[in-house]
mmCIF file of C-alpha atoms (C1' of nucleotides) in Angstrom:
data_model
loop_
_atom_site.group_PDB
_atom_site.id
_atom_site.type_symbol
_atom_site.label_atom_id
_atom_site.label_comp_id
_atom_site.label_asym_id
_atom_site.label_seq_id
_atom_site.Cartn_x
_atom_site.Cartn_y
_atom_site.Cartn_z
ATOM 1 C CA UNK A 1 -19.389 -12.559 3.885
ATOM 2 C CA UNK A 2 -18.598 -11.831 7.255
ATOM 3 C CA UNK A 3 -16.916 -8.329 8.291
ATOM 4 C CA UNK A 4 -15.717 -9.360 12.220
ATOM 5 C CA UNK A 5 -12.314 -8.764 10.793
ATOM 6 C CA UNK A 6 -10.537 -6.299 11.967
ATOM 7 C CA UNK A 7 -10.062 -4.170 8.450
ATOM 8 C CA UNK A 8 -7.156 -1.781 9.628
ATOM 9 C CA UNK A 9 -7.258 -0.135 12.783
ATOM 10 C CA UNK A 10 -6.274 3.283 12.139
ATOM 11 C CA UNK A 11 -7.641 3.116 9.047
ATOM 12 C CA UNK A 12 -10.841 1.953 9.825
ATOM 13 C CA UNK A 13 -11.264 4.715 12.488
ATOM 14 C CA UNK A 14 -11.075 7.369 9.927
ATOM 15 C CA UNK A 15 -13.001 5.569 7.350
ATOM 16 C CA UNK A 16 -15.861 5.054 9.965
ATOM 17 C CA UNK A 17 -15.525 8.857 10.630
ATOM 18 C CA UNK A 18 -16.014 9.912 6.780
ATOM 19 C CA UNK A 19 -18.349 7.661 4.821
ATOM 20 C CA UNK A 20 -19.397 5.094 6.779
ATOM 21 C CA UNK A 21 -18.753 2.179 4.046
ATOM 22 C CA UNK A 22 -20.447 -1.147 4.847
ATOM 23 C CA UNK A 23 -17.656 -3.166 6.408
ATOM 24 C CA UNK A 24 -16.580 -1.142 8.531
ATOM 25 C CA UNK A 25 -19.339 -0.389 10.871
ATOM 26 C CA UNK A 26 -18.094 -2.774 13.997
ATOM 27 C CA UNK A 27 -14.133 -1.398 14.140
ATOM 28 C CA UNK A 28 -15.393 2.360 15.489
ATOM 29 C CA UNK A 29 -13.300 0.610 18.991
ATOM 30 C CA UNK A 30 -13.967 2.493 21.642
ATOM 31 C CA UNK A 31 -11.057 4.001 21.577
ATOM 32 C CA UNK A 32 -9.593 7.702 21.182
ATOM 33 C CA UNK A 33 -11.007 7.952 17.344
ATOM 34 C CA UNK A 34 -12.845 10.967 18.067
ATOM 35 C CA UNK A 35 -9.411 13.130 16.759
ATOM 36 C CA UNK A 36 -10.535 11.363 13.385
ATOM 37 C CA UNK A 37 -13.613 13.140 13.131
ATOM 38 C CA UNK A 38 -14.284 16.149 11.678
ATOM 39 C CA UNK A 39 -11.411 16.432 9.628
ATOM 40 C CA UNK A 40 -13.477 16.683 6.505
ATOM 41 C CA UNK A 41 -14.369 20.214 6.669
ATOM 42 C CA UNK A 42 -10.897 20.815 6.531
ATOM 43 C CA UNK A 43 -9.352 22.981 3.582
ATOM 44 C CA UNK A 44 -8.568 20.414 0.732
ATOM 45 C CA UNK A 45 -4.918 20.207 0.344
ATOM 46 C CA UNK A 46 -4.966 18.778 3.892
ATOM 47 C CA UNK A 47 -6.147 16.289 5.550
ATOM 48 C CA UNK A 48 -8.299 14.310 4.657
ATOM 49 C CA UNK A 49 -9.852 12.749 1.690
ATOM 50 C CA UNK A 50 -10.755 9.260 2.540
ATOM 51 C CA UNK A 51 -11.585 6.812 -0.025
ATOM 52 C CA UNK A 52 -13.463 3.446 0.003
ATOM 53 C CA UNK A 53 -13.634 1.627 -2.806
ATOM 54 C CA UNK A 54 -15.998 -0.940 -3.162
ATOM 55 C CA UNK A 55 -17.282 -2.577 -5.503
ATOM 56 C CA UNK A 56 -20.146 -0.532 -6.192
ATOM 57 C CA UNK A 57 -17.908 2.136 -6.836
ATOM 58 C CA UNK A 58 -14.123 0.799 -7.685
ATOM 59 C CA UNK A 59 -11.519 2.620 -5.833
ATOM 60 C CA UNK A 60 -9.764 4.912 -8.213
ATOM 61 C CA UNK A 61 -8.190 5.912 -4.904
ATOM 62 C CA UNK A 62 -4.905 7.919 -6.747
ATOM 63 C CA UNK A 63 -2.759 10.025 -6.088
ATOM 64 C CA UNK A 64 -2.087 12.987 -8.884
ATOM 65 C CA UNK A 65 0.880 15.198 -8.817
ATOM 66 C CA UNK A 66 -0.091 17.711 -6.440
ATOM 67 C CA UNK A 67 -1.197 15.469 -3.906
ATOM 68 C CA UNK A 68 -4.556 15.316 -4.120
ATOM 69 C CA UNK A 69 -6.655 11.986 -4.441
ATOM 70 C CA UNK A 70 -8.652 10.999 -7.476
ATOM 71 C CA UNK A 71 -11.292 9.508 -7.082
ATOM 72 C CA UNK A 72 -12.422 9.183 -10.862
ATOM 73 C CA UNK A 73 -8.977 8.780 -12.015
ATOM 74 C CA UNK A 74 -9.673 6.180 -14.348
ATOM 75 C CA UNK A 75 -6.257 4.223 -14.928
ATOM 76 C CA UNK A 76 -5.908 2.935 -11.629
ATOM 77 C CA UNK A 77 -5.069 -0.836 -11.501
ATOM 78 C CA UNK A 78 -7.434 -1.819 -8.797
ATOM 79 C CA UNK A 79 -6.631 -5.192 -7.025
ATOM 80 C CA UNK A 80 -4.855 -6.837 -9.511
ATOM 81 C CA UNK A 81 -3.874 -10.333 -8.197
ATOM 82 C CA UNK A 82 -5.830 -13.010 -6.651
ATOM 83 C CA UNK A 83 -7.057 -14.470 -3.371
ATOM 84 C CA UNK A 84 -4.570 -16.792 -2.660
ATOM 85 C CA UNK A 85 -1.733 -15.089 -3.258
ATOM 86 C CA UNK A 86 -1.105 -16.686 -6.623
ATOM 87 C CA UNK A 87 1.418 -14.551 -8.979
ATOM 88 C CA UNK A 88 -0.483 -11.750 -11.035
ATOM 89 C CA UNK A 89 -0.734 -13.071 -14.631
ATOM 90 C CA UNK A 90 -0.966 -16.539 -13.592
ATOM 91 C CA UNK A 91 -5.248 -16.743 -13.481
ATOM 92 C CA UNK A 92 -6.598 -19.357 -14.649
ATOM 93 C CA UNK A 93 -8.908 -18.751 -17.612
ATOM 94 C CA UNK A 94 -12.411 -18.360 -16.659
ATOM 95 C CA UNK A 95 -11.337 -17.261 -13.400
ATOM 96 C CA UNK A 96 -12.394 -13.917 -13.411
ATOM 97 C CA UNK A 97 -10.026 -10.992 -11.524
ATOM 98 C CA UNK A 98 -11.273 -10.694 -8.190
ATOM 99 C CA UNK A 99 -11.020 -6.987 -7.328
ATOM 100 C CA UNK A 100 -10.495 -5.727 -3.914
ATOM 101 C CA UNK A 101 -11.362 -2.896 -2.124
ATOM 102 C CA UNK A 102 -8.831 -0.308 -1.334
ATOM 103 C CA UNK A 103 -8.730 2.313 1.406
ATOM 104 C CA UNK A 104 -6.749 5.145 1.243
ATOM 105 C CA UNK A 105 -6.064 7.533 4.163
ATOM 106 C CA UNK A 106 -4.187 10.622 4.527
ATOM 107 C CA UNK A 107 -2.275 11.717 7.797
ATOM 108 C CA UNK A 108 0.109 14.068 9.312
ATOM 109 C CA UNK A 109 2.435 12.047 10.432
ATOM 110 C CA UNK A 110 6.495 12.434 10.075
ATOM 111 C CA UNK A 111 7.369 9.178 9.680
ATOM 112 C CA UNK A 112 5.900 7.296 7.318
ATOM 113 C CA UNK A 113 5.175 4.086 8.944
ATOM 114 C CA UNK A 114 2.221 4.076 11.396
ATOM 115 C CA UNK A 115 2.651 1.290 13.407
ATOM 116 C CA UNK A 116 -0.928 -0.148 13.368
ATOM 117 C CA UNK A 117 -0.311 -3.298 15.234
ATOM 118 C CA UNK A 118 0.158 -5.752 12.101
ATOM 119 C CA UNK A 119 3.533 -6.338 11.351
ATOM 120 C CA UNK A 120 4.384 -5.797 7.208
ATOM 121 C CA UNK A 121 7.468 -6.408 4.825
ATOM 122 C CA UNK A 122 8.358 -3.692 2.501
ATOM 123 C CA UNK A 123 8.320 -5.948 -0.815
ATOM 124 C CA UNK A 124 8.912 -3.054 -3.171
ATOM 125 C CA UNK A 125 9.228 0.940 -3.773
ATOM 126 C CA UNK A 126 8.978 2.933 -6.615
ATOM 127 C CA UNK A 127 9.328 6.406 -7.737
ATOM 128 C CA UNK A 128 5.911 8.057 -8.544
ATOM 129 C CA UNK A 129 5.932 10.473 -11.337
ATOM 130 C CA UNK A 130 4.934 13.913 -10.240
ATOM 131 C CA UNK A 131 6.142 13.073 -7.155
ATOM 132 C CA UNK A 132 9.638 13.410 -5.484
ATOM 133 C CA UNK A 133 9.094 10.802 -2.969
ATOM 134 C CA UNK A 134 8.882 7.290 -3.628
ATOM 135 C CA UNK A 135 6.088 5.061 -3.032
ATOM 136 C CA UNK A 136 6.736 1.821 -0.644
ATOM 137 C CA UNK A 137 4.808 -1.486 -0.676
ATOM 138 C CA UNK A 138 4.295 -3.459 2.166
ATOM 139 C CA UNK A 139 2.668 -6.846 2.739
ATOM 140 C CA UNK A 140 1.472 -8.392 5.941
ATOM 141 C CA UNK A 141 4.309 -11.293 7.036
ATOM 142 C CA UNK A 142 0.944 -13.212 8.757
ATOM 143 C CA UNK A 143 1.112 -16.339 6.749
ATOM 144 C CA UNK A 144 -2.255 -16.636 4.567
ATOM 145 C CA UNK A 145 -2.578 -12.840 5.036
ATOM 146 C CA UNK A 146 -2.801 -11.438 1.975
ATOM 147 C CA UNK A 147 -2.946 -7.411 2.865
ATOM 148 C CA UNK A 148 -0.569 -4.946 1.443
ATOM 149 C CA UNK A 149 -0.368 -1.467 2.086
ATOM 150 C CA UNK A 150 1.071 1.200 -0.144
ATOM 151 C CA UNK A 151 2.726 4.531 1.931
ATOM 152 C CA UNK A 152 3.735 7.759 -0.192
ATOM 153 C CA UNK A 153 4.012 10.992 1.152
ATOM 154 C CA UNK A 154 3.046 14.465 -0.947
ATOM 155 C CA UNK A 155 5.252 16.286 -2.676
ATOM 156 C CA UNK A 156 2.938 19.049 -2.214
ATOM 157 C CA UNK A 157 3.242 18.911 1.742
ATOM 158 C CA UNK A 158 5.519 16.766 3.194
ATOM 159 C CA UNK A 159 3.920 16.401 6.401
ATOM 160 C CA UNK A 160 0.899 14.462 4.735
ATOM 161 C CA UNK A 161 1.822 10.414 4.506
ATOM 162 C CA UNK A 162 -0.934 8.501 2.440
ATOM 163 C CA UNK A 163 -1.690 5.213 3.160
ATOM 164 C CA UNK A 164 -3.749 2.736 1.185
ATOM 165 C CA UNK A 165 -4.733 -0.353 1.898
ATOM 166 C CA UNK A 166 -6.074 -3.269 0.272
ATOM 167 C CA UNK A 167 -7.454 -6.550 1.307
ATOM 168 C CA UNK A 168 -8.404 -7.747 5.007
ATOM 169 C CA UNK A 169 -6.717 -9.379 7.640
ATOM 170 C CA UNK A 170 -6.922 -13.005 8.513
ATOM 171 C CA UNK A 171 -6.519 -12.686 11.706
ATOM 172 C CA UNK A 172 -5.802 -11.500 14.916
ATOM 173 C CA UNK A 173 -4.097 -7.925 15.065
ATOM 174 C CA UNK A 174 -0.541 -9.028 16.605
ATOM 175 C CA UNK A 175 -0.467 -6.244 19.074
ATOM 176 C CA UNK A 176 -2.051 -5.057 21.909
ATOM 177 C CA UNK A 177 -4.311 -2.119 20.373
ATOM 178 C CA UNK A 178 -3.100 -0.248 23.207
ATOM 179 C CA UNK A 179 -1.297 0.372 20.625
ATOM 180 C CA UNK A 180 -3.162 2.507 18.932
ATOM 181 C CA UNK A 181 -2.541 5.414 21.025
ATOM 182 C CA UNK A 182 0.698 4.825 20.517
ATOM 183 C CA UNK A 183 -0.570 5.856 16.798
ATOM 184 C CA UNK A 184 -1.755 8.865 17.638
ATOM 185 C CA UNK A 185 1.123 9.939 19.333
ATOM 186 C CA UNK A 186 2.910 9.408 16.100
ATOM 187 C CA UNK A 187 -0.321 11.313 14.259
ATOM 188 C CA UNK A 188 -0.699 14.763 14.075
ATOM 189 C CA UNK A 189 -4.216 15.042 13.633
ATOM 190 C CA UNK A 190 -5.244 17.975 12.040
ATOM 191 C CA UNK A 191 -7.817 18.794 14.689
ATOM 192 C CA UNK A 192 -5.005 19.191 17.131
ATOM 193 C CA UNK A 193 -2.933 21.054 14.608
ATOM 194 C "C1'" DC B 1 20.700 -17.268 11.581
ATOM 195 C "C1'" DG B 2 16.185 -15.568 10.685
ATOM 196 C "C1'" DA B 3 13.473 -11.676 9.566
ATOM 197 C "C1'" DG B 4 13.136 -7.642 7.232
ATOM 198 C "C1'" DT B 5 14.987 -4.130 3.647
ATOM 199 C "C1'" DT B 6 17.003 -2.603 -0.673
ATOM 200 C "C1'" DT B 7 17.007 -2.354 -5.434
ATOM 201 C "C1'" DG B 8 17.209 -3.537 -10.261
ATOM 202 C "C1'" DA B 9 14.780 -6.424 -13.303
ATOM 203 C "C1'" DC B 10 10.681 -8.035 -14.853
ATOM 204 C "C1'" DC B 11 5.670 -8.181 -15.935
ATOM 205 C "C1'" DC B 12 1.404 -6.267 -17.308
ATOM 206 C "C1'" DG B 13 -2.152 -2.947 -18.570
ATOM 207 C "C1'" DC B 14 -3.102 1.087 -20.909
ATOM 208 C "C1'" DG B 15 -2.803 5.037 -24.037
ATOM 209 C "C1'" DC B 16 -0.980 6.742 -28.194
ATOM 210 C "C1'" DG C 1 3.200 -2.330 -31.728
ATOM 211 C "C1'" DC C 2 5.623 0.472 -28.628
ATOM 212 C "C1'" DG C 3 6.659 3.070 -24.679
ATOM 213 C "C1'" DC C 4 5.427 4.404 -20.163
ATOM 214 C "C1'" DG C 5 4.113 3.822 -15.533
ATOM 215 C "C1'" DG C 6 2.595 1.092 -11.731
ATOM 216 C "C1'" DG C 7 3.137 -3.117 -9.249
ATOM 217 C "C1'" DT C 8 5.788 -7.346 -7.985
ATOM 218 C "C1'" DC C 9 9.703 -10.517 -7.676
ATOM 219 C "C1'" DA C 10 13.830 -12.088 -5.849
ATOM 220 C "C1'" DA C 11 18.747 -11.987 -4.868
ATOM 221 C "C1'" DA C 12 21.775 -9.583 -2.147
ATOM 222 C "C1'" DC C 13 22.252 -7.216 1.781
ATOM 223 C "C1'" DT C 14 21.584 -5.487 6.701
ATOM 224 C "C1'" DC C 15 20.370 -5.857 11.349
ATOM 225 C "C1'" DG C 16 19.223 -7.761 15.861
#
DNA sequence: CGAGTTTGACCCGCGC
DNA sequence: GCGCGGGTCAAACTCG
């Protein structure tokens, strides 16, 4: 498999900056990450737990109550659904589920929607038990891009916004990634807290 | 009018 | 088997 895909920009910047998990070695951009790094000495209700899943080790990226991520919790429907977009449910026998990695990230943010560059349509949002604030679901409108994202923020501190995604692009990031300091703008990075 | 959001219903997996 | 909770669908709605 190839990883030139661009995973998730902002994403991808923090996940470089905390385990460096195999797909993700090429988006480090040159760009203003280095407000990503270090955030994992931080005290733990905070910033920053970031989780990559793969398939070595299946995301159990979660959220419990207070706000802090599980990464053992082991009830957490990873990847459900198929490739192509085909209704959950609907797989053929003897097609096996094909489970994708998920990325969660944390960040200080006060809105909840980081503009990353990809454009998404919220498809769904549910209340979380445990947790006052709903979660929202959001796919990529690309057409044969089959990423969603889920956003929640904590109950335990509102200021944190979670993000996970799941899946990879298709293609081309529709923005300029000047963007992305356009992102950090939006970000309150702990570092510069 | 098209693209995106809202929201209740539905589906499915899991634990009891 | 049943209930619960998470995830998705889709019709109605809003907005530019």
């Amino acid at each position: 498999m190839e990883n030139y895909q661009t995973y998730f920009p902002a994403a991808a910047a923090a996940a470089a900056a905390c385990s460096s998990s195999a797909s993700l070695d090429r988006v480090n951009n040159s760009n203003s990450n280095a407000e990503f790094q270090g955030y994992n000495d931080h005290k733990p209700s905070g910033f920053l737990g970031l989780l990559s899943g793969m398939e070595v080790n299946p995301a159990a990226a979660s959220l419990n109550g207070d706000g802090n991520i599980n990464s053992e919790n082991k009830s957490f429907t990873n990847n459900i659904g198929s490739e192509n977009g085909e209704k959950m449910g609907k797989i053929k026998k003897g097609e096996k589920k094909v489970r994708k990695p998920r990325y969660a990230f944390q960040t200080r943010s006060q809105v909840d929607i980081l503009d990353d560059g990809y454009r998404w349509r919220k498809y769904g949002q549910k209340a979380v038990k445990n947790n006052k604030f709903p979660r929202s679901y959001y796919r990529c409108t690309h057409q044969g891009c089959n990423v969603k994202k889920q956003v929640q923020r904590l109950t335990k501190d509102e200021g944190v916004v979670v993000t996970t995604y799941e899946g990879m692009h298709s293609h081309p990031i529709e923005r300029s990634t000047d963007n992305f300091e356009h992102i950090l703008n939006q970000m309150q990075i702990y570092t510069s807290y």
